[in-house]
Short mmCIF file of C-alpha atoms in Angstrom, two decimals:
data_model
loop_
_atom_site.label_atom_id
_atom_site.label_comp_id
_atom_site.label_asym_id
_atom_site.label_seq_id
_atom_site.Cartn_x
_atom_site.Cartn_y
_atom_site.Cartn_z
CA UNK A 1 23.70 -12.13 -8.46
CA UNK A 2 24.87 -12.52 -5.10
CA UNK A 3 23.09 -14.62 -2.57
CA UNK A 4 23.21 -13.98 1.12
CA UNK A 5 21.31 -15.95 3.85
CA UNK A 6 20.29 -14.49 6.83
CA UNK A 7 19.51 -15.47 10.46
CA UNK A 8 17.15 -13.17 12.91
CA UNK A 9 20.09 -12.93 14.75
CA UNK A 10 21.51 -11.34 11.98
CA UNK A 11 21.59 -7.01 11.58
CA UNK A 12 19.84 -7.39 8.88
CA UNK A 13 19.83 -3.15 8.28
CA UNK A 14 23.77 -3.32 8.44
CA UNK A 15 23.25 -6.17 5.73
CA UNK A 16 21.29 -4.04 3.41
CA UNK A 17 23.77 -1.08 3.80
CA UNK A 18 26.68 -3.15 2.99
CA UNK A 19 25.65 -4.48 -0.47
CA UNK A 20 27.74 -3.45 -3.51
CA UNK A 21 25.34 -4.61 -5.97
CA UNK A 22 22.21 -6.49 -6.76
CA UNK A 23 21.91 -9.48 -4.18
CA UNK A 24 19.35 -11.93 -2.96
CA UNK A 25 19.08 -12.05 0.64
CA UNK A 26 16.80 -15.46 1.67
CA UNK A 27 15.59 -14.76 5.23
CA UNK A 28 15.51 -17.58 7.43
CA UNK A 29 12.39 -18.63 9.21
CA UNK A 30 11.42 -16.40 12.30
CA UNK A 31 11.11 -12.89 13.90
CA UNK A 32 12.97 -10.04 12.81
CA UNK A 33 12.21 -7.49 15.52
CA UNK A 34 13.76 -4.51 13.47
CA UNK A 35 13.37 -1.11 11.33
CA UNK A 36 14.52 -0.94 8.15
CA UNK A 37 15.08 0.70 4.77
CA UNK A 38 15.86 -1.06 1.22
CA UNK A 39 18.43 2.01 -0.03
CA UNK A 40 20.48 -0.17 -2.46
CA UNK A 41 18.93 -1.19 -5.72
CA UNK A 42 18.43 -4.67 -7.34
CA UNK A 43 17.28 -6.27 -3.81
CA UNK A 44 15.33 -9.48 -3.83
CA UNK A 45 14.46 -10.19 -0.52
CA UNK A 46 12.80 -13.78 0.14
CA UNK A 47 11.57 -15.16 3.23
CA UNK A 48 11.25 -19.33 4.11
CA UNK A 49 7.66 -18.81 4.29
CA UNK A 50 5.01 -15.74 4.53
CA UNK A 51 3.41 -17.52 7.74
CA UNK A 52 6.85 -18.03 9.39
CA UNK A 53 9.01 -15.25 8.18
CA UNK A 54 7.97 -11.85 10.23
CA UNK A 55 9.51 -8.58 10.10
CA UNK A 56 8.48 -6.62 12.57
CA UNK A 57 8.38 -3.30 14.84
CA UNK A 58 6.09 -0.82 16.17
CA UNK A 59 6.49 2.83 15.56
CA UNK A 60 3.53 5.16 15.50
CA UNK A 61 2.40 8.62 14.77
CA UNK A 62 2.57 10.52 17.68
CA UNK A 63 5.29 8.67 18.92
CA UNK A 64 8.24 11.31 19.83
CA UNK A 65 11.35 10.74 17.82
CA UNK A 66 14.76 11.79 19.03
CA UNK A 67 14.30 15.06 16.88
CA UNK A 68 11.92 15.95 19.71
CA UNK A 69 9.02 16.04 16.98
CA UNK A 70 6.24 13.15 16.38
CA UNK A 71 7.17 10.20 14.10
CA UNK A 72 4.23 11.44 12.00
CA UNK A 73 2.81 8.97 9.08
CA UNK A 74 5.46 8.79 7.06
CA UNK A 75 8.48 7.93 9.12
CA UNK A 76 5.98 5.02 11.06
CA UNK A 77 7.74 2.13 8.95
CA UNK A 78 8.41 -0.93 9.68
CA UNK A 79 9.79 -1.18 6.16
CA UNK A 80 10.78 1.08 3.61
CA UNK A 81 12.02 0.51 0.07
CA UNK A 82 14.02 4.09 -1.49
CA UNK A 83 16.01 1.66 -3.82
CA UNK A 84 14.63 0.63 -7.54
CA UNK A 85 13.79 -2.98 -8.69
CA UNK A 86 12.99 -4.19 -5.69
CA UNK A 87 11.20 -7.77 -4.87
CA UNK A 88 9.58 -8.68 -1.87
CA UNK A 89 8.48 -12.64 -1.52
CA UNK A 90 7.23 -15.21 1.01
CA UNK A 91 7.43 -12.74 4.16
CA UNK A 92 4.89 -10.94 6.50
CA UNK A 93 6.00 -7.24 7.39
CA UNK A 94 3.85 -6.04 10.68
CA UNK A 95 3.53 -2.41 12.28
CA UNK A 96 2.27 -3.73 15.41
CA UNK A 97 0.76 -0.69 16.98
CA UNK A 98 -2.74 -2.09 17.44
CA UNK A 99 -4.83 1.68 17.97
CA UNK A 100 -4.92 4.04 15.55
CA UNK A 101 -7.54 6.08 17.51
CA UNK A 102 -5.05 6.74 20.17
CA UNK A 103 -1.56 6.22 18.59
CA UNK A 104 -2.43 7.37 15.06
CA UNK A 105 -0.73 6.29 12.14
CA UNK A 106 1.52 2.90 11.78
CA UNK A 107 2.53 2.13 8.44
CA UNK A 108 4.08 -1.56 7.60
CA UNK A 109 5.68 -1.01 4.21
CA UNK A 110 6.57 2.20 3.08
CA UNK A 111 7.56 2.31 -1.13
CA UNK A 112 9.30 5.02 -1.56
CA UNK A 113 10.73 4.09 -5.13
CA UNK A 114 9.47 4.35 -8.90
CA UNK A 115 9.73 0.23 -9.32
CA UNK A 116 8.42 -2.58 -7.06
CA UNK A 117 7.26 -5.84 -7.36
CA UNK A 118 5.87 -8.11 -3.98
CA UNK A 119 4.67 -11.99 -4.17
CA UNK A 120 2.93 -13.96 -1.74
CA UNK A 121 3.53 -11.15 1.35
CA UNK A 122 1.43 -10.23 3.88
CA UNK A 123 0.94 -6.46 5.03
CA UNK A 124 -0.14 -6.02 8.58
CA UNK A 125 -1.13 -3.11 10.48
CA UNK A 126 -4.53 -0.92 11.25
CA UNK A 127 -4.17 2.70 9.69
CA UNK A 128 -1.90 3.47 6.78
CA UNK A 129 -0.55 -0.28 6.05
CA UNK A 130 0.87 0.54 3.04
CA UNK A 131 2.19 3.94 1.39
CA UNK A 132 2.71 3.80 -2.48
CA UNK A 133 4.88 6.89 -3.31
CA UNK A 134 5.14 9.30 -4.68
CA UNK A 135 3.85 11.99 -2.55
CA UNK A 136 1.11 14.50 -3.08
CA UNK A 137 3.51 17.78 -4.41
CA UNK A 138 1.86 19.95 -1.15
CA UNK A 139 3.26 17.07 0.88
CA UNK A 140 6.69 17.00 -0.63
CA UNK A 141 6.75 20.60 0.23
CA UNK A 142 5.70 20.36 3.70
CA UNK A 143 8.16 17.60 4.39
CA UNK A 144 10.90 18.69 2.75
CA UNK A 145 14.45 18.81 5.73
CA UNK A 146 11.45 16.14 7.75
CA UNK A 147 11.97 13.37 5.50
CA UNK A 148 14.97 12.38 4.13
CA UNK A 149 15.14 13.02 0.75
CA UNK A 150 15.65 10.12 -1.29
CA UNK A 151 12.00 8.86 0.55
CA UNK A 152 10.32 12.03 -0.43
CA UNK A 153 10.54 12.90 -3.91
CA UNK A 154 10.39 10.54 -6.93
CA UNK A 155 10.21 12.26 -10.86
CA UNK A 156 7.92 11.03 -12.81
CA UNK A 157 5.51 8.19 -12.01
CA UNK A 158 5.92 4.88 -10.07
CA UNK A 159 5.02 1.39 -10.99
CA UNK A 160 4.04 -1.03 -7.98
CA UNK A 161 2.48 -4.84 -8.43
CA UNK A 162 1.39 -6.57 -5.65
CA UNK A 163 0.43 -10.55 -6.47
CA UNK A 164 -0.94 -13.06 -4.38
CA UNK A 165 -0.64 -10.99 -1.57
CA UNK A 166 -2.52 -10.28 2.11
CA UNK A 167 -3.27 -6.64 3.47
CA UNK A 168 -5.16 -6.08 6.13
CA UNK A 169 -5.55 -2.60 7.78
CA UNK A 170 -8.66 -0.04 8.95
CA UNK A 171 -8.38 3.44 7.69
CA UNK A 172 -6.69 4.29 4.41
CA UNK A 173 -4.91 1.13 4.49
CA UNK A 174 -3.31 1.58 0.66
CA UNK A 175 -2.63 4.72 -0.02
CA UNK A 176 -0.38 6.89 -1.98
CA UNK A 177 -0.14 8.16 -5.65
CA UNK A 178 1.59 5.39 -7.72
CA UNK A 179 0.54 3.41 -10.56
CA UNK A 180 -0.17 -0.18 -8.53
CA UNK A 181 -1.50 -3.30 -9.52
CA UNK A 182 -3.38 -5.71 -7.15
CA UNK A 183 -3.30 -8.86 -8.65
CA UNK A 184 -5.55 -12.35 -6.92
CA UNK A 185 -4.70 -10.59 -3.51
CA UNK A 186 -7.01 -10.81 -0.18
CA UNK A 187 -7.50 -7.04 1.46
CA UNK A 188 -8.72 -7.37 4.84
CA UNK A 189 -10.88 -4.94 6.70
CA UNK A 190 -9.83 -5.39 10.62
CA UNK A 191 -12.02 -4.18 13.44
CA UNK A 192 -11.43 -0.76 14.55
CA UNK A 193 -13.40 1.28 17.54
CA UNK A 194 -14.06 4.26 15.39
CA UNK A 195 -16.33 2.56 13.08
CA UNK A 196 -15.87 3.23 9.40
CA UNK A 197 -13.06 2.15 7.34
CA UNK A 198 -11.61 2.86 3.99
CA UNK A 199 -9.78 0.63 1.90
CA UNK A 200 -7.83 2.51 -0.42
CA UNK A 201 -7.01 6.35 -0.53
CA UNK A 202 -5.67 7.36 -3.80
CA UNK A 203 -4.27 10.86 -4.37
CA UNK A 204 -3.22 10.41 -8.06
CA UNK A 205 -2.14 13.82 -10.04
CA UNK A 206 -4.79 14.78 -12.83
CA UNK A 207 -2.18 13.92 -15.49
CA UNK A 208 -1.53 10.15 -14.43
CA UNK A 209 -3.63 8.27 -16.66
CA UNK A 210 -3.42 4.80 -14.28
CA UNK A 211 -3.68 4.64 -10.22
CA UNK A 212 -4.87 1.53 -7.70
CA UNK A 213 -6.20 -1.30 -9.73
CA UNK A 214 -7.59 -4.34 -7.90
CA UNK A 215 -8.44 -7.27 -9.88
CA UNK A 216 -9.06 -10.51 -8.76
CA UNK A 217 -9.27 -9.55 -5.05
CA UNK A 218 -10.52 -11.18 -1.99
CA UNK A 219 -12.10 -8.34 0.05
CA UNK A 220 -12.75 -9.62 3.11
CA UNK A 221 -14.12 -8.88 6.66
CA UNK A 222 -11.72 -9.37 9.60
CA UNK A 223 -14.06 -8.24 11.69
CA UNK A 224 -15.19 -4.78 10.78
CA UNK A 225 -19.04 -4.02 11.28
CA UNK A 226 -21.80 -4.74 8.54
CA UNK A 227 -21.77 -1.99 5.88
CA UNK A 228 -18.87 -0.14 7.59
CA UNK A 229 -16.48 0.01 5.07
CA UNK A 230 -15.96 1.89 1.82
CA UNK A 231 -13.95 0.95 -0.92
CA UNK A 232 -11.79 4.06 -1.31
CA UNK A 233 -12.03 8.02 -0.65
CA UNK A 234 -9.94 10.25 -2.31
CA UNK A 235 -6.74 11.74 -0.44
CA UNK A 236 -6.49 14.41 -2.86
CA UNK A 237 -8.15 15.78 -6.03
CA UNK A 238 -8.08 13.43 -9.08
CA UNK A 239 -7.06 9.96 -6.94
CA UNK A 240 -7.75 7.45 -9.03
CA UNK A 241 -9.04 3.45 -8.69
CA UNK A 242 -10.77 0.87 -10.14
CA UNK A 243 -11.86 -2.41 -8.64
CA UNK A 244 -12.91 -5.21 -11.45
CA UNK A 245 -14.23 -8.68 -10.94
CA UNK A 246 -13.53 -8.59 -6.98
CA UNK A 247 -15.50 -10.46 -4.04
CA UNK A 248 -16.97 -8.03 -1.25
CA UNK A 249 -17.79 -9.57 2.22
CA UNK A 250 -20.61 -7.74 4.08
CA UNK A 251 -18.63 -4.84 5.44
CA UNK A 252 -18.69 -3.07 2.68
CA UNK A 253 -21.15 -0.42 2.00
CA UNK A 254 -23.15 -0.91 -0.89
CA UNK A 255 -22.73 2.85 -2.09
CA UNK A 256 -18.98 1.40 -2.24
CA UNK A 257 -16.93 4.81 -1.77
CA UNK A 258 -17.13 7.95 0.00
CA UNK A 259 -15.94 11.62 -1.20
CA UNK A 260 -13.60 12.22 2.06
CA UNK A 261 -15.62 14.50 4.48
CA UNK A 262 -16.65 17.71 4.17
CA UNK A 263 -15.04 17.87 0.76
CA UNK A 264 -16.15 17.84 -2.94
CA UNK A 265 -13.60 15.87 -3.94
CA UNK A 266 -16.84 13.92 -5.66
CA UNK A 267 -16.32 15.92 -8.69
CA UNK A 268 -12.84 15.29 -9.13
CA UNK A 269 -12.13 11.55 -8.10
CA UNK A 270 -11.86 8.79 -10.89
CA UNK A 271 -13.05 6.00 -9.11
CA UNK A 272 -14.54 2.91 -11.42
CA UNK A 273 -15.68 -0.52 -10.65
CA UNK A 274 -16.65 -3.69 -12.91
CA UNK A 275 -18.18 -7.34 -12.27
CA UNK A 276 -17.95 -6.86 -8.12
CA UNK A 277 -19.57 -10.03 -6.47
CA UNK A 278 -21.28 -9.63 -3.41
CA UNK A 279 -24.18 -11.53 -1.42
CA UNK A 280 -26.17 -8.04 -0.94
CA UNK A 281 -27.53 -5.43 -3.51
CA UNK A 282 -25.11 -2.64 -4.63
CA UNK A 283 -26.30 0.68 -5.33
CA UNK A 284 -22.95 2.82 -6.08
CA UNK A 285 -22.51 6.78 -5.12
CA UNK A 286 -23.67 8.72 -8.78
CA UNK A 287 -20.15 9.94 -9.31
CA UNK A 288 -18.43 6.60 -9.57
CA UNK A 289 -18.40 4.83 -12.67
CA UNK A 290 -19.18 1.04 -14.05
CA UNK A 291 -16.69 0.19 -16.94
CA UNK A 292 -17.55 -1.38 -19.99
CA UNK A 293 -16.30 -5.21 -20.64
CA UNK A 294 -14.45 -3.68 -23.02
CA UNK A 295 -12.52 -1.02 -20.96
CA UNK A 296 -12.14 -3.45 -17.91
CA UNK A 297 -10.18 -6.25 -20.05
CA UNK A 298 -7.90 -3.48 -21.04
CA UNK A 299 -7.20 -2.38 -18.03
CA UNK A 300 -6.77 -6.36 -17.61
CA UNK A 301 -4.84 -6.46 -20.28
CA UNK A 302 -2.37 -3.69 -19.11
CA UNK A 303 -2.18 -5.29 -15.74
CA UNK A 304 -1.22 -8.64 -17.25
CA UNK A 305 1.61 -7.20 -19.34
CA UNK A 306 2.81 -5.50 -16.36
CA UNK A 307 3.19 -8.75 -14.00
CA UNK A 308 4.95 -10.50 -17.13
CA UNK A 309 7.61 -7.62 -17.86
CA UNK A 310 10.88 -9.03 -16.11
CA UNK A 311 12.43 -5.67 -15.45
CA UNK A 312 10.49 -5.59 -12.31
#
């Protein structure tokens, strides 16, 4: 595989484009002030350090792009994979746009691809962090001529794994409708004026059998209020999530998750949760479910065989 080392002085986009097969591209310690997409498949990218290598930019929402419309979510980046068999290791990738309430949206990694794997990388923004194609299939619709096209629709299901890794957001912070795999990683709730945050937002199709899975997870208060955060509210109909043998901090609300407004997306979402360690009583909405030892290890299991399969 080739290896290519890069500077921040470096394009590193015009690096990306110009690869004519699978590569490793080491980033040098620093700041990468820059927008970018992964396109090419069979990318390892691998920073010095995740405290001292920092990709960075700071689109947002309601931002006007040169189309004359808003950025919207989805094209908020700072990163985006579309290629397959990606890895991502020993880097930090910020959106730096620090209010949601008035800028809306700002999304750090974008994966827009069926196959990812990160290690030991930090996700920074406020609202919508981190988007884990594919796309609800009203969305894909709606977007379809908006966003270009190899971002917007994936066949068939996606497989993301996130290990030893940092996220840190407000509002729907992980969200998206792939199969992904949180593995000994520390989510971080960050203060935000409006009040209430949600961790994950899964929209998961009623036929995917797997969605978010966090095991192992530091979930931890960056400075949200006491009880102010929920673990997860549905995007769509059917998201799905499970969060076994994690540590909660005080932010989060003991009922754990919340239906999504004025919905009744209650009766639909397949949310589940197992051995959660926290300092205060929990006392978990009706319509979320407490696994059995038994189907927690396998989900365990499953998440294990995932993290050892080297075709990721």
């Amino acid at each position: 595989m080739k290896k290519i080392y890069v500077t921040p002085s470096d394009n590193l986009q015009n690096i990306l484009d110009g690869l004519d097969g699978p590569a490793t591209i080491y980033l040098q310690k620093g700041i990468y002030y820059t927008k970018v997409e992964i396109k090419k498949s069979g990318v390892v990218l691998i920073g010095e350090s995740r405290e001292t290598t920092i990709i960075t930019y700071d689109d947002y929402a309601r931002k006007i792009h040169a189309d004359g419309k808003e950025y919207n979510t989805f094209r908020t980046y700072t990163v985006c994979v579309s290629g397959e068999s990606i890895r991502m290791e020993n880097l930090t990738v910020i959106n730096s746009n620090t209010d949601p309430s008035t800028a809306g949206q700002c999304v750090a990694l974008s994966v827009n691809a069926k196959s990812f794997y990160a290690k030991n990388i930090a996700l920074k923004s406020m609202q919508d962090t981190l988007f884990l194609a594919p796309f609800p299939d009203d969305l894909v619709v709606r977007y379809r001529g908006f966003i270009p096209e190899n971002q917007l629709y994936i066949q068939g299901t996606s497989l993301h794994l996130f290990e030893d890794c940092e996220i840190s957001g407000t509002v729907d912070f992980i969200f998206g409708g792939a199969e992904a795999y949180f593995k000994n990683c520390r989510i971080t709730s960050l203060s935000d004026k409006r009040g209430t945050g949600f961790i994950a937002a899964p929209c998961h199709h009623l036929v995917q059998n797997n969605g978010f899975c966090f095991i192992d997870c530091n979930l931890t208060n960056g400075g949200a209020g006491e009880n102010e955060v929920f673990l997860a509210r549905p995007w769509r109909d059917f998201g799905k999530c499970a969060f076994i043998n994690c540590s909660l901090d005080n932010h989060v609300n003991p009922v754990l998750f919340d239906k999504w407004n004025d919905t009744d997306r209650d009766k639909t979402a397949r949310f589940y949760y197992y051995g959660l360690k926290s300092a205060s009583p929990l006392h978990p909405v009706s319509w979320a479910k407490e696994l059995t030892e038994s189907q927690a290890n396998e989900i365990i299991k499953r998440c294990n065989a995932h993290f050892n399969d080297n075709n990721i």
